[in-house]
DNA sequence: CCTACCGATCGGTAGG
DNA sequence: CCTACCGATCGGTAGG
């Protein structure tokens, strides 16, 4: 066993490290993630792991990047072939919700991005920037879907796509918290669906 | 300077420790909080600090407890004397928003509770339980204010207080994230106010 | 409330 | 990819 493995083998090892890092970070956070624990889990030495990344920060960025690829496959890709407009917007929302409901299969400790956001929001550096970028991109994409739905005539012209995207973000933060902290996916799903219907269709009886 | 201080002095020291612990934990998280750092900041020894709490976990719980007292003074107390119903509910919402907008004065690293929630939501133990309890209590109290507003005839009888409280929670998670991660309090405040108006008054033009 | 200390673990490096 | 090691720091204890 040992040094001088083929390029393909090295890449496979790197992938194994990243996968395990994602799982660990979802529980302990990207800061709580340690190279020693990772080494033990993978049956490797710490130096073996660091050889692939150089520093812990690079490893953290790689884990974040790998996780965002998983998210894209789980949420965006799944809605890709739906009809542009409200159908695709609803498909994205549906995929996002079910990602949060079943994420433990991918991220044992819950949504890695939510955790990372609060871990780094009071700091400076590459990780904070990377996390902020992810949220910004997703928000923009969400707003784009809303805008498409407005242009298709599926939502009223008065709809503010950025406002709706903002509120959707809040709903998913709430859904994640409800599932992870209170362990009640069913109630949370029902509440989210209700809020979503009101937000996307305004089918609520007017008041005042 | 030394051992054998008066009970009053000991209590003052304990308060100093808790205050500093809250500030540190708001930046580093309750897990990232370390006794060594706390000792350096306060010009004390680690043993001097541990003498007041015994273990780090007890210190963390004391910090969480102290922070929740600050939150109550900042949000609940401030709305206490408003007229029960929509006025008091709006006052609570207003106080909650402005707490999140100005919290850096109290909690330099942002809302300690949001951070604590994601830190412990994948674990077991006293801290997870304490954090979950806080969120549950606040949610229930918020729902109570909504219910009062419904009973006062300020909101339609069809209003679901728990649903509204749930959505309000999401709005505050979003507001906190927007401020801490994107550093844009003005935009976030505007969006929150807009969402709030729609949520509490349903003044939105119906669609479909 | 202090000094002095414990074993464990941290991220990272040297050298192969 | 490994062994062997570095200084720093962790939570916590003994004893005063």
Coordinates of C-alpha atoms (C1' of nucleotides) in Angstrom, one line a residue:
Chain A
X1 CA 0.0 0.0 0.0
X2 CA 1.2 3.5 -0.3
X3 CA 2.7 6.4 -2.2
X4 CA 2.7 6.7 -6.0
X5 CA -0.9 5.7 -6.8
X6 CA -2.3 6.4 -10.2
X7 CA -4.0 9.7 -11.0
X8 CA -7.4 8.0 -11.1
X9 CA -6.8 6.3 -7.7
X10 CA -5.8 9.6 -6.2
X11 CA -8.9 11.3 -7.5
X12 CA -11.1 8.5 -6.1
X13 CA -9.4 9.0 -2.7
X14 CA -10.0 12.7 -2.9
X15 CA -13.7 12.1 -3.6
X16 CA -13.9 9.7 -0.6
X17 CA -12.4 12.4 1.6
X18 CA -14.8 15.0 0.4
X19 CA -17.8 12.8 0.8
X20 CA -16.8 12.0 4.4
X21 CA -16.0 15.6 5.1
X22 CA -19.5 16.7 3.9
X23 CA -21.1 14.1 6.2
X24 CA -19.0 15.1 9.2
X25 CA -19.4 18.8 8.6
X26 CA -23.2 18.5 8.4
X27 CA -23.0 17.3 12.0
X28 CA -20.1 19.2 13.5
X29 CA -20.1 22.2 11.2
X30 CA -17.3 23.1 8.8
X31 CA -15.3 24.5 11.7
X32 CA -16.0 21.5 13.9
X33 CA -14.7 19.3 11.1
X34 CA -11.3 18.0 12.1
X35 CA -8.6 16.3 10.0
X36 CA -7.9 13.9 12.8
X37 CA -11.4 12.6 12.9
X38 CA -11.6 12.4 9.2
X39 CA -8.4 10.4 9.1
X40 CA -9.7 7.9 11.7
X41 CA -13.0 7.5 9.8
X42 CA -11.2 6.8 6.5
X43 CA -8.4 4.7 7.9
X44 CA -5.8 7.1 6.7
X45 CA -3.2 9.3 8.2
X46 CA -3.7 13.0 8.7
X47 CA -0.8 13.8 6.4
X48 CA -2.5 11.6 3.8
X49 CA -5.5 13.8 3.9
X50 CA -3.7 17.1 4.0
X51 CA -1.7 16.0 1.0
X52 CA -4.8 16.4 -1.1
X53 CA -5.7 19.8 0.1
X54 CA -2.8 21.5 1.8
X55 CA -4.8 23.3 4.4
X56 CA -8.0 22.8 6.4
X57 CA -9.5 25.8 4.7
X58 CA -9.0 24.3 1.2
X59 CA -10.6 21.1 2.5
X60 CA -13.6 23.1 3.9
X61 CA -14.0 24.8 0.6
X62 CA -13.9 21.5 -1.2
X63 CA -16.6 20.1 1.1
X64 CA -18.8 23.1 0.5
X65 CA -18.3 22.8 -3.2
X66 CA -19.1 19.1 -3.2
X67 CA -22.2 19.8 -1.1
X68 CA -23.4 22.5 -3.5
X69 CA -23.1 20.0 -6.4
X70 CA -25.3 17.6 -4.5
X71 CA -27.8 20.4 -3.8
X72 CA -28.0 21.4 -7.5
X73 CA -28.6 17.8 -8.5
X74 CA -31.3 17.4 -5.8
X75 CA -33.1 20.7 -6.3
X76 CA -32.4 22.5 -9.6
X77 CA -31.8 19.5 -11.8
X78 CA -35.0 17.8 -10.7
X79 CA -37.1 20.7 -11.8
X80 CA -35.2 21.4 -15.0
X81 CA -37.6 19.7 -17.4
X82 CA -40.8 21.2 -16.0
X83 CA -42.6 23.8 -18.0
X84 CA -41.2 27.3 -17.4
X85 CA -43.5 29.4 -15.3
X86 CA -45.5 28.4 -12.3
X87 CA -45.1 24.7 -12.9
X88 CA -41.3 24.9 -12.8
X89 CA -41.3 27.3 -9.9
X90 CA -43.5 24.9 -8.0
X91 CA -41.3 22.0 -8.9
X92 CA -38.3 23.8 -7.6
X93 CA -40.1 24.6 -4.3
X94 CA -41.3 21.0 -4.0
X95 CA -37.8 19.7 -4.6
X96 CA -36.3 22.2 -2.1
X97 CA -38.8 21.1 0.5
X98 CA -38.2 17.4 0.0
X99 CA -34.5 18.0 0.0
X100 CA -34.9 19.4 3.5
X101 CA -37.2 16.6 4.5
X102 CA -34.9 13.8 3.3
X103 CA -31.5 15.5 3.6
X104 CA -30.4 13.3 6.5
X105 CA -29.7 10.7 3.9
X106 CA -27.2 13.0 2.3
X107 CA -26.3 15.3 5.1
X108 CA -26.6 13.3 8.4
X109 CA -26.6 16.4 10.5
X110 CA -29.0 18.6 8.4
X111 CA -28.5 21.3 5.9
X112 CA -24.8 22.0 5.6
X113 CA -25.4 25.4 4.1
X114 CA -27.6 26.8 6.9
X115 CA -25.0 25.6 9.4
X116 CA -22.2 27.2 7.4
X117 CA -24.0 30.4 7.0
X118 CA -24.3 31.0 10.8
X119 CA -20.8 29.6 11.4
X120 CA -19.1 32.2 9.1
X121 CA -21.4 35.1 9.1
X122 CA -19.5 36.8 11.8
X123 CA -16.1 36.3 10.2
X124 CA -14.1 37.3 7.2
X125 CA -12.4 35.1 4.6
X126 CA -12.8 32.7 1.8
X127 CA -15.4 30.5 3.5
X128 CA -17.7 33.4 4.4
X129 CA -17.4 34.6 0.8
X130 CA -18.1 31.2 -0.6
X131 CA -21.2 30.6 1.6
X132 CA -22.6 34.1 0.8
X133 CA -22.0 33.5 -2.9
X134 CA -24.0 30.2 -2.8
X135 CA -27.0 31.8 -1.1
X136 CA -26.9 34.8 -3.4
X137 CA -26.8 32.5 -6.5
X138 CA -29.7 30.4 -5.3
X139 CA -31.7 33.5 -4.3
X140 CA -31.2 35.0 -7.8
X141 CA -32.1 31.7 -9.4
X142 CA -35.3 31.5 -7.4
X143 CA -36.2 35.1 -8.2
X144 CA -35.5 34.2 -11.9
X145 CA -38.1 31.4 -11.7
X146 CA -40.6 33.8 -10.2
X147 CA -40.0 36.4 -12.9
X148 CA -40.5 33.7 -15.5
X149 CA -43.8 32.8 -13.9
X150 CA -44.9 36.5 -14.0
X151 CA -43.9 36.8 -17.6
X152 CA -45.8 33.7 -18.4
X153 CA -48.9 35.3 -16.9
X154 CA -49.0 32.6 -14.1
X155 CA -48.5 35.2 -11.4
X156 CA -49.8 38.8 -11.2
X157 CA -47.7 41.5 -12.8
X158 CA -47.5 43.3 -9.5
X159 CA -45.4 40.4 -8.1
X160 CA -42.0 41.4 -6.8
X161 CA -39.8 38.4 -7.7
X162 CA -37.0 39.4 -5.3
X163 CA -39.5 39.8 -2.5
X164 CA -41.0 36.4 -3.2
X165 CA -37.5 34.8 -3.4
X166 CA -36.6 36.4 -0.1
X167 CA -39.6 35.1 1.6
X168 CA -39.1 31.6 0.1
X169 CA -35.6 31.6 1.7
X170 CA -37.1 32.4 5.1
X171 CA -39.6 29.5 4.6
X172 CA -36.8 27.1 4.0
X173 CA -34.8 28.3 6.9
X174 CA -37.9 27.8 9.1
X175 CA -38.5 24.3 7.6
X176 CA -34.9 23.2 8.2
X177 CA -35.1 24.5 11.8
X178 CA -38.4 22.8 12.4
X179 CA -37.1 19.5 11.2
X180 CA -33.7 19.5 12.8
X181 CA -34.5 21.2 16.1
X182 CA -38.0 19.9 16.7
X183 CA -37.9 16.7 14.7
X184 CA -41.4 17.2 13.2
X185 CA -41.2 16.9 9.4
X186 CA -44.9 16.4 8.9
X187 CA -46.1 19.5 10.7
X188 CA -43.3 21.5 9.1
X189 CA -44.2 20.3 5.7
X190 CA -47.8 21.2 6.1
X191 CA -47.0 24.7 7.3
X192 CA -44.6 25.2 4.5
X193 CA -47.1 24.1 1.9
X194 CA -49.7 26.4 3.4
X195 CA -47.3 29.4 3.4
X196 CA -46.2 28.5 -0.1
X197 CA -49.7 28.4 -1.5
X198 CA -50.5 31.8 0.0
X199 CA -47.2 33.2 -1.3
X200 CA -47.5 31.9 -4.8
X201 CA -51.2 32.1 -5.4
X202 CA -52.4 34.7 -2.9
X203 CA -55.5 32.5 -2.4
X204 CA -56.0 33.9 1.1
X205 CA -59.2 35.7 2.0
X206 CA -58.5 39.4 2.1
X207 CA -58.9 41.1 5.4
X208 CA -59.4 44.5 7.0
Chain B
X1 CA -5.7 39.9 44.7
X2 CA -7.3 36.7 45.6
X3 CA -9.5 34.1 47.1
X4 CA -12.2 34.7 49.7
X5 CA -14.1 37.5 48.1
X6 CA -17.5 38.5 49.4
X7 CA -20.6 36.8 48.1
X8 CA -21.6 40.1 46.3
X9 CA -18.2 40.3 44.7
X10 CA -18.3 36.7 43.6
X11 CA -21.7 37.4 42.0
X12 CA -20.4 40.4 40.2
X13 CA -17.5 38.3 38.8
X14 CA -19.9 35.7 37.7
X15 CA -21.9 38.3 35.8
X16 CA -18.8 39.6 34.1
X17 CA -18.0 36.1 33.0
X18 CA -21.4 35.5 31.6
X19 CA -21.6 38.8 29.8
X20 CA -18.2 38.2 28.1
X21 CA -19.2 34.6 27.4
X22 CA -22.3 35.8 25.6
X23 CA -20.3 38.3 23.5
X24 CA -17.8 35.6 22.6
X25 CA -20.4 33.0 21.9
X26 CA -22.2 35.3 19.5
X27 CA -19.1 35.3 17.4
X28 CA -17.7 31.8 17.8
X29 CA -20.8 29.9 18.8
X30 CA -21.4 28.3 22.2
X31 CA -19.2 25.4 21.2
X32 CA -16.4 27.7 19.8
X33 CA -16.5 29.5 23.1
X34 CA -13.3 28.5 25.1
X35 CA -12.5 28.9 28.7
X36 CA -8.9 29.9 27.8
X37 CA -10.0 32.8 25.6
X38 CA -12.5 33.9 28.2
X39 CA -9.8 33.9 30.8
X40 CA -7.5 36.0 28.7
X41 CA -10.2 38.5 27.9
X42 CA -11.1 38.9 31.6
X43 CA -7.6 38.8 32.9
X44 CA -8.4 35.8 35.0
X45 CA -7.1 32.2 35.2
X46 CA -9.0 29.3 33.6
X47 CA -9.5 27.8 37.1
X48 CA -11.0 31.1 38.3
X49 CA -13.6 30.8 35.6
X50 CA -14.3 27.2 36.0
X51 CA -14.7 27.7 39.8
X52 CA -18.0 29.5 39.1
X53 CA -19.4 26.9 36.8
X54 CA -17.7 23.6 37.2
X55 CA -17.9 22.5 33.6
X56 CA -18.0 24.2 30.2
X57 CA -21.5 22.9 29.6
X58 CA -22.8 24.7 32.7
X59 CA -21.1 27.9 31.5
X60 CA -22.7 27.5 28.1
X61 CA -26.1 27.1 29.7
X62 CA -25.5 30.2 31.9
X63 CA -24.6 32.2 28.8
X64 CA -27.7 31.0 27.0
X65 CA -29.8 31.8 30.0
X66 CA -28.3 35.3 30.3
X67 CA -28.8 35.9 26.6
X68 CA -32.5 34.9 26.8
X69 CA -33.0 37.4 29.6
X70 CA -31.5 40.1 27.3
X71 CA -33.8 39.0 24.5
X72 CA -36.9 39.2 26.8
X73 CA -36.0 42.7 27.9
X74 CA -35.4 43.7 24.3
X75 CA -38.5 42.2 22.7
X76 CA -41.2 41.1 25.1
X77 CA -40.9 43.7 27.8
X78 CA -40.8 46.5 25.3
X79 CA -44.2 45.6 23.9
X80 CA -45.7 44.7 27.2
X81 CA -47.7 47.9 27.8
X82 CA -49.2 48.1 24.3
X83 CA -52.9 47.4 23.9
X84 CA -53.6 43.7 23.6
X85 CA -54.5 42.7 20.1
X86 CA -52.9 43.8 16.8
X87 CA -51.2 46.8 18.4
X88 CA -49.3 44.6 20.9
X89 CA -48.6 42.0 18.2
X90 CA -47.2 44.7 15.9
X91 CA -45.1 46.1 18.7
X92 CA -43.6 42.7 19.4
X93 CA -42.8 42.2 15.7
X94 CA -41.3 45.7 15.6
X95 CA -39.2 45.1 18.7
X96 CA -38.0 41.7 17.3
X97 CA -37.0 43.3 14.0
X98 CA -35.1 46.1 15.6
X99 CA -33.5 43.6 18.0
X100 CA -32.1 41.8 14.9
X101 CA -31.1 45.1 13.3
X102 CA -29.2 46.4 16.4
X103 CA -28.2 43.2 18.0
X104 CA -24.6 43.7 17.3
X105 CA -24.5 46.1 20.1
X106 CA -25.6 43.3 22.4
X107 CA -24.3 40.3 20.5
X108 CA -21.3 41.3 18.4
X109 CA -21.5 38.2 16.2
X110 CA -25.2 38.3 15.6
X111 CA -28.2 36.4 17.1
X112 CA -26.8 33.9 19.5
X113 CA -30.0 31.8 19.5
X114 CA -30.0 31.2 15.7
X115 CA -26.3 30.2 16.0
X116 CA -27.0 27.9 18.9
X117 CA -30.0 26.3 17.1
X118 CA -27.9 25.1 14.2
X119 CA -24.9 24.2 16.4
X120 CA -26.9 21.8 18.6
X121 CA -29.7 20.6 16.3
X122 CA -27.8 17.5 15.3
X123 CA -26.8 16.6 18.8
X124 CA -28.3 15.4 22.1
X125 CA -28.0 16.9 25.6
X126 CA -28.8 19.7 27.9
X127 CA -27.9 22.5 25.4
X128 CA -30.0 21.2 22.6
X129 CA -32.9 20.8 25.0
X130 CA -32.4 24.3 26.3
X131 CA -32.2 25.9 22.9
X132 CA -35.3 24.0 21.6
X133 CA -37.2 25.1 24.7
X134 CA -36.4 28.8 24.1
X135 CA -37.6 28.6 20.5
X136 CA -40.7 26.7 21.6
X137 CA -41.6 29.2 24.3
X138 CA -41.1 32.2 22.0
X139 CA -43.2 30.6 19.3
X140 CA -46.0 29.8 21.7
X141 CA -45.9 33.4 23.0
X142 CA -46.0 34.8 19.5
X143 CA -48.9 32.5 18.7
X144 CA -50.6 33.8 21.8
X145 CA -50.3 37.4 20.7
X146 CA -51.8 36.4 17.3
X147 CA -54.7 34.6 19.1
X148 CA -55.3 37.7 21.2
X149 CA -55.5 39.8 18.1
X150 CA -58.0 37.4 16.5
X151 CA -60.1 37.4 19.7
X152 CA -60.0 41.2 19.7
X153 CA -61.4 41.2 16.1
X154 CA -58.2 42.7 14.8
X155 CA -57.5 39.7 12.6
X156 CA -60.0 37.5 10.7
X157 CA -61.4 34.5 12.7
X158 CA -60.0 32.2 10.1
X159 CA -56.5 33.1 11.1
X160 CA -54.3 30.2 12.3
X161 CA -52.2 31.6 15.1
X162 CA -49.7 28.8 15.0
X163 CA -49.3 29.1 11.3
X164 CA -48.7 32.8 11.6
X165 CA -46.2 32.3 14.4
X166 CA -44.4 29.8 12.4
X167 CA -44.1 32.1 9.4
X168 CA -43.0 35.0 11.6
X169 CA -40.2 32.7 12.9
X170 CA -39.1 32.2 9.3
X171 CA -39.1 35.9 8.6
X172 CA -36.8 36.5 11.5
X173 CA -34.4 33.8 10.5
X174 CA -34.3 35.4 7.0
X175 CA -33.8 38.8 8.5
X176 CA -31.0 37.7 10.7
X177 CA -29.3 35.9 7.8
X178 CA -29.7 38.9 5.5
X179 CA -28.1 41.2 8.0
X180 CA -25.3 39.0 9.2
X181 CA -24.4 37.3 5.9
X182 CA -25.1 40.0 3.4
X183 CA -24.7 43.0 5.7
X184 CA -27.8 44.8 4.2
X185 CA -30.0 45.8 7.1
X186 CA -32.0 48.4 5.1
X187 CA -33.1 46.1 2.3
X188 CA -33.8 43.3 4.8
X189 CA -35.9 45.6 6.9
X190 CA -38.0 46.7 4.0
X191 CA -38.6 43.1 2.9
X192 CA -39.5 42.1 6.4
X193 CA -42.0 44.9 6.7
X194 CA -43.6 44.1 3.4
X195 CA -43.9 40.4 4.3
X196 CA -45.2 41.3 7.8
X197 CA -47.9 43.6 6.4
X198 CA -49.1 40.9 4.1
X199 CA -49.0 38.3 6.8
X200 CA -50.8 40.3 9.4
X201 CA -53.2 42.2 7.3
X202 CA -53.6 40.2 4.1
X203 CA -53.6 43.5 2.2
X204 CA -52.4 41.8 -0.9
X205 CA -54.4 41.8 -4.1
X206 CA -55.9 38.4 -4.6
X207 CA -54.8 36.4 -7.7
X208 CA -55.9 33.6 -9.9
Chain C
dC1 C1' -9.4 33.3 43.2
dC2 C1' -4.3 31.5 41.9
dT3 C1' -0.2 28.4 40.0
dA4 C1' 1.0 24.3 38.1
dC5 C1' -0.1 20.6 35.9
dC6 C1' -2.7 16.5 33.3
dG7 C1' -3.8 13.7 28.9
dA8 C1' -5.9 14.6 24.5
dT9 C1' -6.3 16.8 20.4
dC10 C1' -5.7 20.6 17.2
dG11 C1' -3.5 22.0 12.2
dG12 C1' 0.4 21.4 10.1
dT13 C1' 5.5 20.0 8.6
dA14 C1' 9.8 17.1 7.5
dG15 C1' 11.4 13.5 5.3
dG16 C1' 10.8 9.6 3.0
Chain D
dC1 C1' 0.5 7.8 0.9
dC2 C1' 3.2 6.8 5.6
dT3 C1' 5.7 7.7 10.4
dA4 C1' 7.2 10.8 13.5
dC5 C1' 7.1 14.9 15.1
dC6 C1' 6.1 20.3 16.2
dG7 C1' 4.0 24.2 19.2
dA8 C1' -0.4 25.6 20.6
dT9 C1' -4.6 24.9 22.8
dC10 C1' -8.4 22.3 24.6
dG11 C1' -11.3 21.1 29.1
dG12 C1' -10.4 20.0 33.5
dT13 C1' -8.0 18.9 38.3
dA14 C1' -5.0 19.2 42.6
dG15 C1' -3.8 21.9 46.1
dG16 C1' -3.5 25.9 48.2

